[in-house]
Coordinates of C-alpha atoms in Angstrom, one line a residue:
Chain A
M1 CA 63.0 -83.5 4.8
I2 CA 60.0 -83.5 7.2
S3 CA 57.0 -81.4 6.5
L4 CA 55.1 -80.0 9.5
N5 CA 52.2 -77.7 10.0
I6 CA 52.9 -75.7 13.2
N7 CA 50.6 -72.9 14.5
G8 CA 49.0 -72.7 11.0
R9 CA 52.2 -72.3 9.1
D10 CA 53.9 -74.9 6.9
Y11 CA 57.5 -75.8 7.6
S12 CA 60.0 -78.1 5.9
V13 CA 62.8 -79.1 8.2
Q14 CA 66.0 -81.1 7.6
A15 CA 66.0 -83.5 10.4
P16 CA 66.5 -87.2 11.0
D17 CA 63.3 -89.3 11.1
D18 CA 63.7 -90.0 14.8
M19 CA 64.3 -86.5 16.0
P20 CA 61.7 -85.6 18.6
L21 CA 59.2 -82.9 17.8
L22 CA 60.5 -81.0 20.8
W23 CA 64.0 -80.7 19.3
V24 CA 62.6 -79.6 16.0
L25 CA 60.5 -76.9 17.7
R26 CA 63.3 -75.5 19.9
D27 CA 66.5 -76.1 18.0
L28 CA 65.5 -75.9 14.4
L29 CA 62.5 -73.5 14.4
N30 CA 63.4 -71.4 17.4
L31 CA 60.0 -71.9 19.1
K32 CA 61.4 -72.0 22.6
G33 CA 58.2 -71.6 24.6
T34 CA 57.9 -75.4 24.8
K35 CA 60.3 -76.7 27.5
F36 CA 62.4 -79.8 27.9
G37 CA 61.8 -81.4 31.3
C38 CA 62.4 -85.1 31.7
G39 CA 62.7 -86.4 28.1
I40 CA 60.7 -89.5 28.9
A41 CA 57.1 -88.2 28.8
Q42 CA 56.8 -88.1 32.6
C43 CA 56.6 -84.5 33.5
G44 CA 54.5 -82.7 30.9
A45 CA 56.7 -79.6 30.4
C46 CA 57.0 -80.3 26.6
T47 CA 53.2 -80.6 26.0
V48 CA 51.9 -79.4 22.6
H49 CA 48.7 -80.1 20.7
V50 CA 48.6 -82.4 17.7
D51 CA 45.1 -82.1 16.2
G52 CA 43.9 -80.7 19.5
R53 CA 45.2 -83.6 21.6
P54 CA 47.8 -82.9 24.2
V55 CA 50.9 -85.0 23.5
R56 CA 54.5 -85.1 24.9
S57 CA 56.7 -83.6 22.2
C58 CA 59.9 -85.1 23.8
M59 CA 58.8 -88.6 22.9
L60 CA 57.1 -88.0 19.6
P61 CA 59.3 -88.2 16.5
A62 CA 58.6 -85.2 14.3
A63 CA 58.3 -87.5 11.3
N64 CA 55.4 -89.3 13.1
V65 CA 53.3 -86.1 13.1
G66 CA 52.5 -86.3 9.4
P67 CA 49.9 -83.8 8.1
R68 CA 48.3 -83.3 11.5
E69 CA 48.2 -79.7 12.9
V70 CA 50.6 -78.9 15.7
T71 CA 49.8 -76.0 18.1
T72 CA 52.4 -74.7 20.6
I73 CA 52.3 -72.3 23.5
E74 CA 53.3 -69.5 21.1
A75 CA 49.9 -69.7 19.4
I76 CA 47.5 -71.2 21.9
G77 CA 46.3 -67.7 22.8
Q78 CA 44.8 -67.5 19.4
K79 CA 42.3 -70.2 20.3
D80 CA 39.4 -69.3 22.5
S81 CA 40.2 -72.0 25.0
G82 CA 43.8 -71.0 25.1
R83 CA 43.0 -67.3 25.5
R84 CA 40.6 -68.0 28.4
I85 CA 43.2 -70.2 30.1
Q86 CA 46.0 -67.7 29.8
Q87 CA 43.8 -64.9 31.1
A88 CA 42.8 -67.0 34.1
W89 CA 46.4 -67.8 34.7
L90 CA 47.2 -64.1 34.9
E91 CA 44.3 -63.2 37.0
L92 CA 45.1 -65.9 39.6
E93 CA 48.9 -65.4 39.4
V94 CA 49.2 -69.2 38.9
V95 CA 52.9 -69.1 37.9
Q96 CA 55.7 -69.3 40.4
C97 CA 59.1 -70.2 38.7
G98 CA 57.2 -70.8 35.4
Y99 CA 59.3 -73.6 33.9
C100 CA 56.4 -76.1 33.7
Q101 CA 53.8 -73.6 32.9
S102 CA 53.7 -73.7 29.1
G103 CA 53.0 -77.4 29.4
Q104 CA 50.4 -76.8 32.1
I105 CA 48.6 -74.2 30.0
M106 CA 48.6 -76.5 26.9
A107 CA 47.2 -79.4 29.0
A108 CA 44.6 -77.1 30.6
A109 CA 43.6 -75.6 27.2
A110 CA 43.1 -79.1 25.7
L111 CA 41.0 -80.1 28.7
I112 CA 38.5 -77.2 28.5
E113 CA 38.4 -77.3 24.7
R114 CA 37.0 -80.9 25.0
N115 CA 35.3 -80.6 28.3
P116 CA 34.0 -77.1 28.9
A117 CA 33.1 -77.5 32.6
P118 CA 35.4 -80.1 34.2
D119 CA 34.9 -81.0 37.9
D120 CA 37.7 -81.5 40.4
A121 CA 38.2 -85.1 39.6
E122 CA 38.2 -84.5 35.9
I123 CA 40.8 -81.8 36.3
D124 CA 43.0 -84.1 38.4
A125 CA 42.7 -86.9 35.9
A126 CA 43.6 -84.7 33.0
M127 CA 46.4 -82.7 34.7
A128 CA 48.0 -85.4 36.9
G129 CA 50.8 -86.0 34.3
N130 CA 51.9 -82.3 34.4
I131 CA 54.3 -81.9 37.3
C132 CA 55.1 -78.6 39.0
R133 CA 58.0 -78.4 41.4
C134 CA 56.7 -75.2 42.9
A135 CA 53.4 -77.1 43.7
T136 CA 51.1 -74.5 42.1
Y137 CA 48.5 -77.2 41.7
A138 CA 45.8 -75.5 43.8
R139 CA 46.0 -72.4 41.7
I140 CA 46.1 -74.4 38.5
R141 CA 42.9 -76.1 39.5
A142 CA 41.2 -72.8 40.4
A143 CA 42.3 -71.1 37.2
I144 CA 40.9 -74.0 35.1
K145 CA 37.6 -73.6 36.9
S146 CA 37.7 -69.8 36.4
A147 CA 38.5 -70.2 32.7
S148 CA 35.7 -72.8 32.2
R149 CA 33.1 -70.4 33.6
K150 CA 34.0 -67.6 31.1
Chain B
M1 CA 75.8 -170.7 28.4
K2 CA 79.3 -169.5 27.6
R3 CA 78.4 -169.0 24.0
I4 CA 75.5 -166.8 24.9
L5 CA 77.7 -164.7 27.2
V6 CA 80.2 -164.3 24.4
A7 CA 77.5 -163.3 22.0
V8 CA 76.1 -160.7 24.4
C9 CA 79.5 -159.3 25.0
A10 CA 80.3 -159.1 21.3
L11 CA 76.9 -157.3 20.7
G12 CA 77.7 -154.9 23.5
V13 CA 81.1 -154.1 22.0
V14 CA 79.6 -153.6 18.6
I15 CA 76.9 -151.3 20.0
A16 CA 79.6 -149.4 22.0
I17 CA 81.7 -149.0 18.8
V18 CA 78.7 -147.8 16.8
A19 CA 77.7 -145.4 19.5
A20 CA 81.2 -144.1 19.9
C21 CA 81.4 -143.5 16.1
F22 CA 78.0 -141.8 16.2
F23 CA 78.9 -139.5 19.0
F24 CA 82.6 -138.9 18.4
W25 CA 83.4 -139.5 14.7
P26 CA 84.6 -136.1 13.3
A27 CA 81.8 -134.2 11.6
S28 CA 81.9 -134.4 7.9
I29 CA 81.9 -131.3 5.7
E30 CA 80.6 -131.0 2.2
A31 CA 81.8 -128.6 -0.5
V32 CA 79.2 -125.9 -1.3
Q33 CA 78.4 -124.1 -4.5
A34 CA 75.8 -121.5 -5.3
T35 CA 73.4 -122.2 -8.2
Q36 CA 73.4 -120.3 -11.5
A37 CA 70.6 -118.2 -10.2
Q38 CA 72.7 -116.6 -7.4
P39 CA 73.4 -113.0 -8.0
T40 CA 77.0 -111.6 -7.7
G41 CA 78.7 -108.5 -6.3
Y42 CA 76.5 -105.8 -4.8
A43 CA 73.2 -107.7 -5.7
L44 CA 74.5 -110.7 -3.7
V45 CA 75.3 -108.5 -0.7
A46 CA 71.9 -106.7 -0.9
K47 CA 70.1 -110.1 -1.1
G48 CA 72.1 -111.3 1.9
E49 CA 71.3 -108.2 3.9
Y50 CA 67.6 -108.7 3.4
L51 CA 67.8 -112.4 4.3
T52 CA 69.9 -111.6 7.4
K53 CA 67.2 -109.2 8.5
A54 CA 64.4 -111.8 7.7
A55 CA 66.3 -114.4 9.8
D56 CA 66.8 -111.8 12.5
C57 CA 70.4 -112.8 13.1
V58 CA 71.3 -109.5 14.7
A59 CA 68.8 -109.9 17.6
C60 CA 70.7 -112.8 19.2
H61 CA 74.2 -112.0 18.0
T62 CA 74.3 -108.6 19.6
A63 CA 74.7 -108.0 23.4
P64 CA 72.6 -105.3 25.0
G65 CA 74.5 -102.1 24.1
G66 CA 77.0 -104.1 22.1
Q67 CA 78.3 -103.9 18.6
P68 CA 76.0 -105.5 15.9
F69 CA 76.7 -109.1 15.2
A70 CA 79.6 -109.2 17.8
G71 CA 77.7 -111.7 20.0
G72 CA 77.8 -112.0 23.8
R73 CA 74.1 -111.9 24.4
A74 CA 73.3 -114.3 27.3
F75 CA 70.6 -116.9 27.1
R76 CA 69.7 -118.0 30.6
L77 CA 68.3 -121.6 30.6
P78 CA 67.3 -123.8 33.5
F79 CA 70.6 -125.7 33.0
G80 CA 73.0 -122.8 32.7
T81 CA 73.8 -119.8 30.4
I82 CA 74.7 -119.9 26.7
Y83 CA 76.3 -116.9 25.0
S84 CA 75.8 -116.0 21.4
S85 CA 78.9 -115.9 19.2
N86 CA 80.7 -113.2 17.3
I87 CA 79.7 -113.5 13.6
T88 CA 81.5 -110.3 12.4
P89 CA 84.3 -111.0 9.9
D90 CA 87.0 -110.5 12.5
G91 CA 89.7 -113.1 11.8
E92 CA 90.7 -113.8 15.4
T93 CA 87.4 -113.7 17.3
G94 CA 84.7 -113.7 14.6
I95 CA 84.0 -115.9 11.5
G96 CA 86.5 -114.1 9.2
R97 CA 88.5 -117.3 8.7
W98 CA 85.6 -119.6 8.2
S99 CA 85.2 -121.2 4.8
D100 CA 81.8 -120.9 3.1
A101 CA 81.4 -124.7 3.5
E102 CA 82.0 -124.3 7.3
F103 CA 79.4 -121.5 7.5
V104 CA 76.8 -123.5 5.5
R105 CA 77.4 -126.5 7.7
A106 CA 76.9 -124.4 10.9
V107 CA 73.7 -122.9 9.7
H108 CA 72.2 -126.1 8.2
R109 CA 73.5 -128.6 10.7
G110 CA 74.5 -126.7 13.9
I111 CA 78.2 -127.6 13.7
G112 CA 81.0 -125.2 14.5
K113 CA 84.3 -124.5 12.7
N114 CA 86.2 -127.2 14.6
G115 CA 83.4 -129.8 14.2
E116 CA 81.9 -129.2 17.6
D117 CA 78.1 -129.5 17.9
L118 CA 76.3 -126.2 18.5
Y119 CA 73.4 -125.7 20.9
P120 CA 70.0 -125.3 19.4
A121 CA 69.6 -121.9 21.0
F122 CA 71.0 -121.1 17.5
P123 CA 67.8 -122.1 15.6
Y124 CA 69.3 -124.3 13.0
T125 CA 66.2 -126.5 13.4
A126 CA 64.6 -123.7 11.3
Y127 CA 67.7 -122.6 9.3
A128 CA 68.2 -126.2 8.1
L129 CA 65.4 -125.4 5.7
L130 CA 67.2 -122.5 4.1
S131 CA 68.4 -123.0 0.6
T132 CA 72.2 -123.1 0.2
D133 CA 72.1 -120.1 -2.0
D134 CA 70.3 -118.1 0.7
V135 CA 72.9 -119.2 3.4
L136 CA 75.7 -118.2 1.1
A137 CA 74.0 -114.8 0.5
I138 CA 73.8 -114.3 4.3
R139 CA 77.5 -115.2 4.5
A140 CA 78.3 -112.7 1.7
Y141 CA 76.5 -109.9 3.6
L142 CA 78.1 -110.8 7.0
S143 CA 81.5 -110.5 5.3
T144 CA 80.8 -106.8 4.7
V145 CA 79.8 -105.8 8.3
R146 CA 82.2 -104.0 10.5
P147 CA 84.7 -106.6 12.1
V148 CA 84.7 -106.4 15.8
S149 CA 87.4 -108.0 18.0
L150 CA 85.4 -109.6 20.8
R151 CA 86.2 -113.0 22.2
N152 CA 83.2 -115.4 22.6
T153 CA 82.2 -115.8 26.2
D154 CA 82.3 -119.4 27.5
N155 CA 79.0 -121.1 28.2
T156 CA 78.3 -122.1 31.8
L157 CA 76.2 -125.2 31.3
V158 CA 76.0 -127.9 34.0
F159 CA 76.8 -131.6 33.3
P160 CA 75.5 -133.4 31.3
F161 CA 74.4 -130.4 29.1
N162 CA 77.9 -129.3 28.7
Q163 CA 78.7 -132.5 26.7
R164 CA 78.2 -131.2 23.2
Y165 CA 78.4 -134.6 21.6
S166 CA 75.1 -135.6 23.2
L167 CA 73.5 -133.0 20.9
R168 CA 74.0 -135.5 18.0
A169 CA 71.2 -137.7 19.3
W170 CA 69.0 -134.6 19.8
K171 CA 69.7 -133.4 16.2
L172 CA 69.0 -136.9 14.8
L173 CA 65.5 -136.6 16.2
F174 CA 64.7 -132.9 15.6
V175 CA 66.7 -131.3 12.8
P176 CA 65.4 -131.4 9.2
T177 CA 68.0 -133.0 6.9
R178 CA 67.0 -131.2 3.7
P179 CA 66.2 -127.7 2.7
W180 CA 62.6 -126.5 2.2
E181 CA 60.8 -128.0 -0.7
P182 CA 57.9 -126.0 -2.1
S183 CA 54.5 -127.7 -1.8
T184 CA 52.8 -128.3 -5.1
A185 CA 49.4 -128.2 -3.3
H186 CA 49.8 -124.5 -2.7
D187 CA 50.5 -121.4 -4.9
A188 CA 53.7 -119.3 -4.9
P189 CA 52.7 -116.7 -2.2
W190 CA 51.8 -119.5 0.2
N191 CA 55.1 -121.2 -0.4
R192 CA 57.0 -118.0 0.0
G193 CA 55.2 -117.3 3.3
A194 CA 55.9 -120.8 4.5
Y195 CA 59.6 -120.4 3.7
L196 CA 59.7 -117.0 5.5
A197 CA 57.9 -118.3 8.6
E198 CA 59.6 -121.7 8.9
A199 CA 63.1 -121.2 7.6
L200 CA 63.9 -117.5 8.1
A201 CA 61.7 -115.8 10.7
H202 CA 61.6 -119.0 12.8
C203 CA 58.2 -118.0 14.4
G204 CA 57.8 -121.5 15.9
E205 CA 60.9 -121.1 18.1
C206 CA 58.8 -118.9 20.4
H207 CA 55.2 -119.6 19.4
T208 CA 55.2 -123.4 19.4
P209 CA 55.1 -125.2 22.8
R210 CA 58.1 -127.4 23.5
N211 CA 58.3 -131.0 24.7
L212 CA 60.3 -132.5 27.5
M213 CA 63.4 -132.7 25.3
F214 CA 63.1 -128.9 24.6
A215 CA 62.1 -129.4 21.0
T216 CA 59.1 -127.8 19.5
K217 CA 56.0 -130.1 19.4
R218 CA 55.1 -130.8 15.8
G219 CA 51.4 -131.4 16.5
R220 CA 51.1 -128.1 18.3
K221 CA 52.5 -125.7 15.7
Y222 CA 52.1 -122.0 16.7
A223 CA 49.7 -122.8 19.6
G224 CA 51.5 -120.4 21.9
A225 CA 54.1 -120.8 24.6
V226 CA 55.8 -119.0 27.4
V227 CA 59.3 -117.8 26.4
D228 CA 61.6 -115.9 28.8
G229 CA 58.7 -115.2 31.0
W230 CA 56.6 -113.6 28.2
K231 CA 53.5 -115.1 26.7
A232 CA 54.1 -115.7 23.0
Y233 CA 50.4 -116.0 22.1
N234 CA 48.6 -118.6 19.9
I235 CA 49.0 -117.5 16.3
T236 CA 47.0 -120.3 14.7
S237 CA 43.6 -119.5 13.1
D238 CA 41.7 -120.2 16.3
R239 CA 39.1 -117.4 16.6
E240 CA 39.2 -117.2 20.4
S241 CA 42.8 -117.4 21.4
G242 CA 44.6 -117.1 18.0
I243 CA 44.4 -114.7 15.1
G244 CA 41.4 -116.3 13.3
A245 CA 39.3 -113.2 13.9
W246 CA 42.0 -110.8 12.6
S247 CA 41.7 -109.4 9.1
D248 CA 44.5 -109.8 6.6
A249 CA 45.1 -106.1 7.0
D250 CA 45.4 -106.5 10.8
I251 CA 48.0 -109.2 10.5
A252 CA 50.0 -107.3 7.9
Q253 CA 49.9 -104.0 9.8
Y254 CA 50.9 -105.8 13.0
L255 CA 53.8 -107.6 11.5
S256 CA 55.1 -104.5 9.7
S257 CA 54.6 -101.9 12.5
G258 CA 54.0 -103.7 15.8
H259 CA 50.5 -102.5 16.1
A260 CA 47.0 -103.0 14.6
P261 CA 43.9 -101.2 15.6
A262 CA 42.1 -103.0 18.4
R263 CA 44.6 -105.8 18.3
G264 CA 47.2 -104.6 20.7
S265 CA 50.9 -103.6 20.3
A266 CA 54.0 -105.7 20.3
G267 CA 56.5 -105.7 23.2
G268 CA 59.2 -107.9 24.5
G269 CA 60.6 -110.5 22.0
M270 CA 57.9 -109.8 19.4
G271 CA 58.6 -106.1 19.6
E272 CA 62.3 -106.9 19.1
A273 CA 61.4 -109.2 16.1
I274 CA 59.4 -106.5 14.5
D275 CA 61.9 -103.7 15.2
L276 CA 64.9 -105.6 13.9
S277 CA 63.4 -108.0 11.3
L278 CA 59.7 -108.0 10.2
R279 CA 59.3 -104.3 9.6
H280 CA 62.1 -104.5 7.1
L281 CA 60.3 -107.0 4.9
S282 CA 58.7 -106.0 1.6
S283 CA 55.0 -105.7 1.5
E284 CA 54.9 -108.7 -0.8
D285 CA 56.7 -110.8 1.8
I286 CA 54.4 -109.5 4.6
A287 CA 51.4 -110.5 2.5
A288 CA 52.9 -113.9 1.9
L289 CA 53.6 -114.4 5.6
T290 CA 50.0 -113.4 6.3
R291 CA 48.7 -115.8 3.8
Y292 CA 50.7 -118.7 5.3
L293 CA 49.8 -117.8 8.9
R294 CA 46.1 -117.9 7.9
S295 CA 46.5 -121.4 6.7
I296 CA 47.8 -122.8 10.0
P297 CA 45.1 -125.2 11.4
A298 CA 43.4 -123.8 14.5
Q299 CA 44.7 -125.0 17.8
P300 CA 43.3 -124.3 21.3
S301 CA 45.7 -122.6 23.7
E302 CA 46.3 -122.7 27.4
L303 CA 47.4 -119.1 27.1
A304 CA 44.0 -118.0 25.9
V305 CA 43.1 -114.5 26.9
R306 CA 39.4 -113.5 26.8
I307 CA 39.5 -110.0 25.2
D308 CA 36.7 -107.7 26.2
H309 CA 36.4 -105.2 23.4
H310 CA 33.8 -103.0 25.2
P311 CA 34.4 -103.3 28.9
A312 CA 31.7 -101.6 31.0
T313 CA 34.4 -99.8 32.9
L314 CA 35.0 -97.6 29.8
N315 CA 31.4 -96.8 29.2
R316 CA 31.7 -93.1 30.1
A317 CA 35.4 -92.7 29.8
T318 CA 36.9 -90.1 27.5
A319 CA 40.5 -89.4 26.4
W320 CA 40.8 -87.0 29.4
S321 CA 38.7 -88.6 32.1
P322 CA 38.2 -92.2 33.4
G323 CA 34.5 -91.5 33.9
P324 CA 32.9 -93.0 37.0
D325 CA 35.5 -95.8 37.1
R326 CA 37.9 -94.0 39.4
N327 CA 39.1 -94.6 43.0
E328 CA 41.8 -93.4 45.3
S329 CA 44.0 -96.5 45.0
I330 CA 47.7 -96.2 44.4
G331 CA 47.3 -97.9 41.0
F332 CA 44.8 -95.2 39.9
Q333 CA 47.1 -92.4 41.1
I334 CA 50.1 -93.8 39.4
F335 CA 48.2 -94.3 36.1
A336 CA 46.9 -90.7 36.3
S337 CA 50.4 -89.3 36.8
A338 CA 52.7 -91.6 34.8
C339 CA 50.6 -93.3 32.1
A340 CA 47.5 -91.3 31.2
S341 CA 49.3 -88.5 29.4
C342 CA 50.3 -90.9 26.6
H343 CA 47.6 -93.6 26.9
G344 CA 44.6 -91.5 27.7
W345 CA 41.7 -92.8 29.8
D346 CA 39.4 -94.3 27.1
G347 CA 41.8 -97.0 25.7
A348 CA 42.2 -95.3 22.3
G349 CA 45.7 -94.1 23.0
Q350 CA 46.8 -90.5 22.9
Q351 CA 50.5 -90.2 22.1
T352 CA 50.7 -92.6 19.1
E353 CA 48.5 -95.5 17.9
H354 CA 50.8 -97.9 19.7
A355 CA 49.5 -96.4 23.0
E356 CA 46.1 -98.0 22.4
F357 CA 44.8 -100.5 25.0
L358 CA 41.5 -101.6 23.3
G359 CA 41.8 -105.2 22.2
S360 CA 45.2 -105.7 23.7
P361 CA 45.8 -109.2 25.1
A362 CA 48.3 -107.8 27.6
V363 CA 45.7 -105.6 29.4
N364 CA 43.0 -108.3 29.1
D365 CA 45.1 -111.0 30.9
P366 CA 44.3 -111.0 34.7
S367 CA 47.8 -112.4 35.4
G368 CA 49.3 -109.3 33.8
V369 CA 52.4 -111.4 32.7
N370 CA 53.2 -109.4 29.6
L371 CA 51.9 -106.1 31.0
V372 CA 54.3 -106.2 34.0
R373 CA 57.2 -106.8 31.7
V374 CA 56.3 -103.9 29.4
V375 CA 56.0 -101.6 32.4
L376 CA 59.4 -102.8 33.7
E377 CA 61.3 -102.8 30.4
G378 CA 59.5 -100.3 28.1
V379 CA 59.2 -100.7 24.4
K380 CA 61.1 -99.5 21.4
I381 CA 59.9 -100.2 17.9
G382 CA 61.3 -98.3 15.0
S383 CA 59.4 -97.2 11.9
H384 CA 60.2 -95.1 8.9
R385 CA 58.5 -92.3 10.9
G386 CA 60.8 -92.6 13.9
D387 CA 60.7 -94.8 17.0
N388 CA 57.6 -95.7 18.9
L389 CA 58.8 -95.5 22.5
M390 CA 57.6 -96.3 26.0
P391 CA 60.2 -95.7 28.8
S392 CA 61.1 -98.3 31.3
F393 CA 59.5 -97.8 34.8
A394 CA 61.6 -100.5 36.6
A395 CA 63.7 -97.9 38.5
A396 CA 60.8 -95.5 39.1
Y397 CA 58.4 -97.6 41.1
S398 CA 58.4 -100.4 43.7
D399 CA 57.2 -103.9 43.1
A400 CA 53.9 -103.1 45.0
E401 CA 53.4 -99.9 43.0
I402 CA 53.9 -101.7 39.6
A403 CA 51.5 -104.4 40.7
A404 CA 48.9 -101.8 41.7
V405 CA 49.1 -99.9 38.4
S406 CA 49.0 -103.1 36.4
N407 CA 45.8 -104.2 38.3
Y408 CA 44.2 -100.8 37.7
V409 CA 45.0 -101.1 33.9
I410 CA 43.6 -104.6 33.8
G411 CA 40.5 -103.4 35.6
H412 CA 39.8 -100.2 33.7
F413 CA 40.9 -101.2 30.2
G414 CA 40.2 -105.0 30.3
G415 CA 37.1 -104.9 32.6
K416 CA 38.7 -107.7 34.7
Q417 CA 40.0 -108.2 38.2
G418 CA 43.8 -108.0 38.0
K419 CA 45.7 -110.6 40.0
V420 CA 49.2 -109.1 39.9
T421 CA 51.1 -109.3 43.2
A422 CA 54.3 -107.6 44.3
A423 CA 55.9 -111.0 44.3
D424 CA 55.0 -111.4 40.6
V425 CA 56.7 -108.1 39.8
R426 CA 59.8 -109.0 41.8
A427 CA 60.1 -112.3 39.9
A428 CA 59.6 -110.5 36.6
R429 CA 62.5 -108.2 37.4
N430 CA 65.0 -111.1 37.5

């Protein structure tokens, strides 16, 4: 039995100790906003927050989370940083196919939460691990700047 | 004159007969019996399972992707390749038909079922120190694992190394003849730690440098050596290149999890030893091992790595930004896109504690020997909270790209000029 705090709610799940957090979220708790991309922490689609830090849930065993707080795309809009990012995403129409975007939003929200006014280089350094096949990178950067001004 | 000639010839014949007996006389075998203290039934098997883990038998006796204990793992040496054997209880191909006496003789003296001398890739130089009770317990456990029918692969050693009888001379020089005797100069935990390190965990097989005859140098115990292309660092109490500056808690945490704060994370052979063996030891045994390691006299090491715990390159770095230490190099770009999401930019590690770079010898070594191997092969160390994983990047990047990202890591997180070349990476792939 693994105890998890996800989006402010306590869960107990029956899962093997090495089951990745991503599988617990999607398959056991039906929180399907977080996406499976590469499975080896190389694309960023599965990004969630653990105590505010962006981590790759595909490579993080759920049992490794312990008492730390997990936030997923389903609840990021309840945080000020997440709300501003999501609003900017809509205003600039960042999304194309959308598959990577929950991971992009989680990484972007973690960035402006910790660095309220990132410059281009800081955005690139923080977001480089989140891949977008539609190449929405220019709009992602613009939206992060727009959100950080609000 | 004639008399002298006869005497010399006679002496020659005697020496030849003695040598022939020494090398070719069939190996003796002694009956074995456990002491009164040996448990029976389930308790014996449980004891044997613990000892089998402490001796890390499974690491060498399992081929990559193969069945546990079925053997077939290749050991590539300068003079050919040796394959580990099947030690499952299968009657035809394993050790199911071995007697207990034959098993004990193999573990203590490096002699196979048919009296043949076994190569010391099987570390009987250490296992010779095991008590007979412990060897019999290991035997009892191995009798309970799943039998696998898998024929042993023939070794491909070149002459003269394929002449097994020559090992008898080597053994005479380098294999202890008696099991471990506790030292009265030390208390029980120290003695337990010594037994664990010397007889079971065989730490010295990797961490002690070897002489020209490929035996460990007694006067250089645990001073560090290069094994299979990895640096197995100095683990004596030397403060600079060894573990003299580590706290007891650091050593214990490293041995039981593969990581200690600001001390680096295990990979390669040490990662494997922790994953398969050391993390399964009781906290008392880890404390005993720590106690014993602490008592090893300090030795300097040619593998010394100067660790910069506060490199200037990290002065204004944060988890999400490298600070001013950035450039447009390929190494920087690869780190940003492939590494930073788990490792972060400030050395503290982001995904798990194992992703920390601060204090890591691997990223403070300008040659990048261990770093390149970790990037190529990845890491997997289990824990009771699931695996700590780093994927392999061997197929994802070219030699030049892996050299570039290694040099960026050594520069940013170690504060040093990395010297990794594409040729180094190519050599490390093989």
